[in-house]
PDB file of C-alpha atoms in Angstrom:
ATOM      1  CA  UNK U   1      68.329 135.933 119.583  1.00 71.00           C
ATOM      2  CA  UNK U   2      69.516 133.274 122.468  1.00 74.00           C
ATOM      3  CA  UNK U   3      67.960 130.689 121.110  1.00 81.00           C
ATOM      4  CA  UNK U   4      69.152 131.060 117.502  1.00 84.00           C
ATOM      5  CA  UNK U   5      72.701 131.112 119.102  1.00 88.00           C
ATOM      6  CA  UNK U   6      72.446 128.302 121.153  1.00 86.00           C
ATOM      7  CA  UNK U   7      70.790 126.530 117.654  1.00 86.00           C
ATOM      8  CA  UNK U   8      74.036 127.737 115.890  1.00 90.00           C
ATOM      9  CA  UNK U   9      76.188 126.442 118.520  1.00 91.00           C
ATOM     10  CA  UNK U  10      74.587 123.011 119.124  1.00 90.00           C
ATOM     11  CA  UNK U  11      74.528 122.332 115.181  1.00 89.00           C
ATOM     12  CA  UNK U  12      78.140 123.515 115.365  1.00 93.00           C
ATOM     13  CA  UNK U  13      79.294 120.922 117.877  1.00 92.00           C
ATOM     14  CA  UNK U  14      76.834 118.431 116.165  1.00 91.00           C
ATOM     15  CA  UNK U  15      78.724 119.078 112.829  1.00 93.00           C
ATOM     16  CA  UNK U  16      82.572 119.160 114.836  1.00 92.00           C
ATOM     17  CA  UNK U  17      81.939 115.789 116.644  1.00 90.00           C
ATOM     18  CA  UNK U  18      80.798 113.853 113.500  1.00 89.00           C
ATOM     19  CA  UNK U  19      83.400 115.247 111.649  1.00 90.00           C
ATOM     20  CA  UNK U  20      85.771 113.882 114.653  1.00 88.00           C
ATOM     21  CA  UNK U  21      84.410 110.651 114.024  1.00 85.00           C
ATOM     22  CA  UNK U  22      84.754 110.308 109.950  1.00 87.00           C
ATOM     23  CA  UNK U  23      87.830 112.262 109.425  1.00 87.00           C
ATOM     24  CA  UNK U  24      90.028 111.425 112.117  1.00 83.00           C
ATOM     25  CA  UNK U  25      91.602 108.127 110.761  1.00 81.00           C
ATOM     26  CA  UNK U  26      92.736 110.378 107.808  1.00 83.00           C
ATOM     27  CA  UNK U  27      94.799 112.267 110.444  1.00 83.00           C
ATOM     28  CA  UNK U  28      95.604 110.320 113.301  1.00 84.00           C
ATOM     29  CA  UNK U  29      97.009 107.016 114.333  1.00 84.00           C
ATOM     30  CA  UNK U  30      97.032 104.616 117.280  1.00 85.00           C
ATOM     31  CA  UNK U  31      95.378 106.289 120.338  1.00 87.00           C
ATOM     32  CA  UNK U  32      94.899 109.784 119.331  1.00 88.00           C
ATOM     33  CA  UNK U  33      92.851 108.344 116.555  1.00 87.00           C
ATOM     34  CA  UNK U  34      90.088 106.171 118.853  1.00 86.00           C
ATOM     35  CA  UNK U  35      89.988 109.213 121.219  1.00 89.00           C
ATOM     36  CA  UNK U  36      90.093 111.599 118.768  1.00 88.00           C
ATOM     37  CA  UNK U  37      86.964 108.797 117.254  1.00 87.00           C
ATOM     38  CA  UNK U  38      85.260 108.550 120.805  1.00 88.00           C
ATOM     39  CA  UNK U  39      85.255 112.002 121.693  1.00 90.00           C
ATOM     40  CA  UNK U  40      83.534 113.017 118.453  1.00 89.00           C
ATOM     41  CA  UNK U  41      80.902 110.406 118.758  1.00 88.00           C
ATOM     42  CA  UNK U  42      80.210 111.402 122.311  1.00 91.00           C
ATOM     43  CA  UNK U  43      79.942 114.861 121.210  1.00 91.00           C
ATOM     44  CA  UNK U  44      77.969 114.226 118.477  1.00 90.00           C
ATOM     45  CA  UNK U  45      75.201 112.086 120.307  1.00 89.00           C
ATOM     46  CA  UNK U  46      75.187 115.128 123.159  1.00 92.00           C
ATOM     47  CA  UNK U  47      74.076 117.782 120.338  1.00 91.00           C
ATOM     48  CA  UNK U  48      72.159 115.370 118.642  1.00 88.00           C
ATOM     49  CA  UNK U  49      69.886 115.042 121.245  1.00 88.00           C
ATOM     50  CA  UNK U  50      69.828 118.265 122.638  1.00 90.00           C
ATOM     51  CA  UNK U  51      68.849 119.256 118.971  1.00 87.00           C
ATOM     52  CA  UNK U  52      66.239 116.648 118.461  1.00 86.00           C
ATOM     53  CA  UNK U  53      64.611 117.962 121.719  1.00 86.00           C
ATOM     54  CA  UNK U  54      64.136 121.271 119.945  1.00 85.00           C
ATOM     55  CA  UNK U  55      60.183 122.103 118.710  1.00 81.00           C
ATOM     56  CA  UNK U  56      60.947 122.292 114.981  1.00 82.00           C
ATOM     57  CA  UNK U  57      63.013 119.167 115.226  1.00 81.00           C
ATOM     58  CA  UNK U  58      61.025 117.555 117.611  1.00 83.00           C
ATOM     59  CA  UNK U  59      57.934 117.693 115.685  1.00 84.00           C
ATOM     60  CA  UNK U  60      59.255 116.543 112.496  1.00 84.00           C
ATOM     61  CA  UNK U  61      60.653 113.546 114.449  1.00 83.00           C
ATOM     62  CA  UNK U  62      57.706 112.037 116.453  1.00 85.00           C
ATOM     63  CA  UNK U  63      55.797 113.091 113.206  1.00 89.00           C
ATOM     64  CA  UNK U  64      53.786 109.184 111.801  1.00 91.00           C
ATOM     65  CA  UNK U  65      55.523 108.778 108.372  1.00 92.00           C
ATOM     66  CA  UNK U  66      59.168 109.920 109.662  1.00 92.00           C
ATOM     67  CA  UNK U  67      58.790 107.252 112.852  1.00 93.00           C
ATOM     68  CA  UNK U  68      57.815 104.767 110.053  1.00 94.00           C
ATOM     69  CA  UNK U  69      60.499 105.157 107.731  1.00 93.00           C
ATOM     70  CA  UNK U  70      62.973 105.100 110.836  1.00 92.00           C
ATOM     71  CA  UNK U  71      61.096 101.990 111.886  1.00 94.00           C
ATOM     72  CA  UNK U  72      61.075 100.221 108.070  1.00 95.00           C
ATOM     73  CA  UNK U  73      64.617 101.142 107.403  1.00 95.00           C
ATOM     74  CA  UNK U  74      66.791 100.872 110.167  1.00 93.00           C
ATOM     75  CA  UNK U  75      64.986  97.404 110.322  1.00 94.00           C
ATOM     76  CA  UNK U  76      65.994  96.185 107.061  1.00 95.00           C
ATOM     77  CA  UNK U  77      69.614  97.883 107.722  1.00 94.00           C
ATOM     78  CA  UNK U  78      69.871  96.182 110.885  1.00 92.00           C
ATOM     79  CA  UNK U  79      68.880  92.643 109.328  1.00 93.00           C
ATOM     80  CA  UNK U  80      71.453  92.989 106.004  1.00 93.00           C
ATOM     81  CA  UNK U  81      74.425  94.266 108.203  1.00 90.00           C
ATOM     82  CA  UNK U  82      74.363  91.211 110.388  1.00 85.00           C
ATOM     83  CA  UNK U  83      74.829  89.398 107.021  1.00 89.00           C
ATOM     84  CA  UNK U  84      76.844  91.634 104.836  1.00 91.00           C
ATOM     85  CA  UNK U  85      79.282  92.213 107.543  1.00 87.00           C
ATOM     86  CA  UNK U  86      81.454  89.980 109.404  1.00 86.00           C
ATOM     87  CA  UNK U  87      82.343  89.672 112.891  1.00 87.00           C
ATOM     88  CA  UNK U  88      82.204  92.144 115.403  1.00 86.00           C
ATOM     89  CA  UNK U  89      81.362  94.893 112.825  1.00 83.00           C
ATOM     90  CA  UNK U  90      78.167  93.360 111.558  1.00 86.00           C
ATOM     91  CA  UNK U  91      76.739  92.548 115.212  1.00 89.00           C
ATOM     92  CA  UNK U  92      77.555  96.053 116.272  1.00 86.00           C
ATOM     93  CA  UNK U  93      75.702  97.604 113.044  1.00 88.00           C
ATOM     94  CA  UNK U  94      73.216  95.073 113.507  1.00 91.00           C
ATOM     95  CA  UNK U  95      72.310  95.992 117.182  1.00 91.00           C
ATOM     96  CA  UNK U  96      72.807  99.832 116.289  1.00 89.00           C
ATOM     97  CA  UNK U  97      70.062  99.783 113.797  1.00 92.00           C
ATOM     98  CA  UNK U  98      67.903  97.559 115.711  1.00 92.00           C
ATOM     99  CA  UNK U  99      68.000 100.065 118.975  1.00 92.00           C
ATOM    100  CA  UNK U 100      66.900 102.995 116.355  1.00 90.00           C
ATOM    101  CA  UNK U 101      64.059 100.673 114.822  1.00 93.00           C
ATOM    102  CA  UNK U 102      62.709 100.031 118.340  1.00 93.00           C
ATOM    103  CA  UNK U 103      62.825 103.233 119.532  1.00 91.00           C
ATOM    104  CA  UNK U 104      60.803 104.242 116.583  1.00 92.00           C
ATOM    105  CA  UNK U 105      58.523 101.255 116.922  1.00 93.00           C
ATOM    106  CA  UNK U 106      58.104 102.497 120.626  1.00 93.00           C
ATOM    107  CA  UNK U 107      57.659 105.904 119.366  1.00 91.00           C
ATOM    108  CA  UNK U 108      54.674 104.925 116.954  1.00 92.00           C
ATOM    109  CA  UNK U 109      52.818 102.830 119.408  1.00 91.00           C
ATOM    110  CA  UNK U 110      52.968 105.137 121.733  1.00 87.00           C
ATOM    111  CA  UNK U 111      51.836 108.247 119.291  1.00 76.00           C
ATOM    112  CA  UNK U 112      49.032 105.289 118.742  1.00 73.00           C
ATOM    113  CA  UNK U 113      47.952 105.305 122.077  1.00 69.00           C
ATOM    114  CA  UNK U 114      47.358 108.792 122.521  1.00 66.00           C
ATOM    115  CA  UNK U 115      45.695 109.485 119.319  1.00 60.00           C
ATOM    116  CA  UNK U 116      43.164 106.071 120.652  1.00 57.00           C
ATOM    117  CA  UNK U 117      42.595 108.164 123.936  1.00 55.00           C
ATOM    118  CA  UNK U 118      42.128 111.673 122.603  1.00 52.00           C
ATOM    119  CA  UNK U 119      39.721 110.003 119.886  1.00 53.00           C
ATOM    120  CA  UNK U 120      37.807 108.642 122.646  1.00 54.00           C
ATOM    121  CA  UNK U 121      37.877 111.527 124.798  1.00 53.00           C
ATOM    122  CA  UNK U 122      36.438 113.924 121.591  1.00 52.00           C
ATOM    123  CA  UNK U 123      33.871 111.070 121.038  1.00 53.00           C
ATOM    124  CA  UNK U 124      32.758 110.909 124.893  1.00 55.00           C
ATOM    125  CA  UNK U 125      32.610 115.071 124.911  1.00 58.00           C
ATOM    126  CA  UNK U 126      30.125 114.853 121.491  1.00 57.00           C
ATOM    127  CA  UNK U 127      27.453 112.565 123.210  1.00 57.00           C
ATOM    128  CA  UNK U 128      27.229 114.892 126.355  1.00 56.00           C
ATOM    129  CA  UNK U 129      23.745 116.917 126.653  1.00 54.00           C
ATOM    130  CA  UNK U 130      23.769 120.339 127.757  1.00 55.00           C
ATOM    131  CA  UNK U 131      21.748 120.332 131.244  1.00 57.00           C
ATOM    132  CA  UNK U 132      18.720 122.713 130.952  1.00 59.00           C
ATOM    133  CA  UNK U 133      19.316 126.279 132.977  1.00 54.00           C
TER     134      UNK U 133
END
């Protein structure tokens, strides 16, 4: 029961703070809107990840073909927004994308490397011979 409340809370927050961030230049001007834009980007990245770090979540996310498609397409994102947008706008897309392509990059090596040392560790346990009693 305390965990599907604090699930129902977190996606809450998640869903408030990305609202924040899309709807608030419909509401507000001036300051009230960047804080108003800020705050609900801050808030969104803090549920975010406290979500992603959830088992179902989790899973799904260091799963091979999602950390593929993150890698694919938020590379090919991160390459057309530094042309199809200009200025300050395109570099900041540009480097946004590119930080989520790594980390998925990062994240597939490194799901390589384990699978490499747990094959090898299955392999070395098969050509052990039982010791005579």
């Amino acid at each position: 029961m305390k965990s599907l409340l604090s699930s129902i809370v977190l996606w809450s927050l998640f869903l408030v703070g990305l609202s924040a961030t899309v709807a608030s230049g419909a509401v507000l001007d001036g300051t009230q809107k960047d804080v108003a834009t800020y705050g609900g980007i801050a808030l969104s990245l803090l549920a975010g990840s406290r979500i992603a770090k959830k088992d179902p979540i989790k899973s799904f996310l260091s799963s091979r073909p999602v950390l593929w498609f993150l890698f694919l397409f938020n590379g090919v994102v991160a390459a057309a927004a530094g042309f199809a947008l200009d200025g300050v706008q395109g570099i900041t897309a540009a480097v946004g994308m590119g930080l989520v392509s790594l980390g998925a990059g990062f994240g597939l090596l490194q799901s390589r490397g384990t699978r490499t040392r747990g094959t090898q560790a299955l392999e070395t346990q098969g050509r052990r011979t039982p010791t005579p009693a």
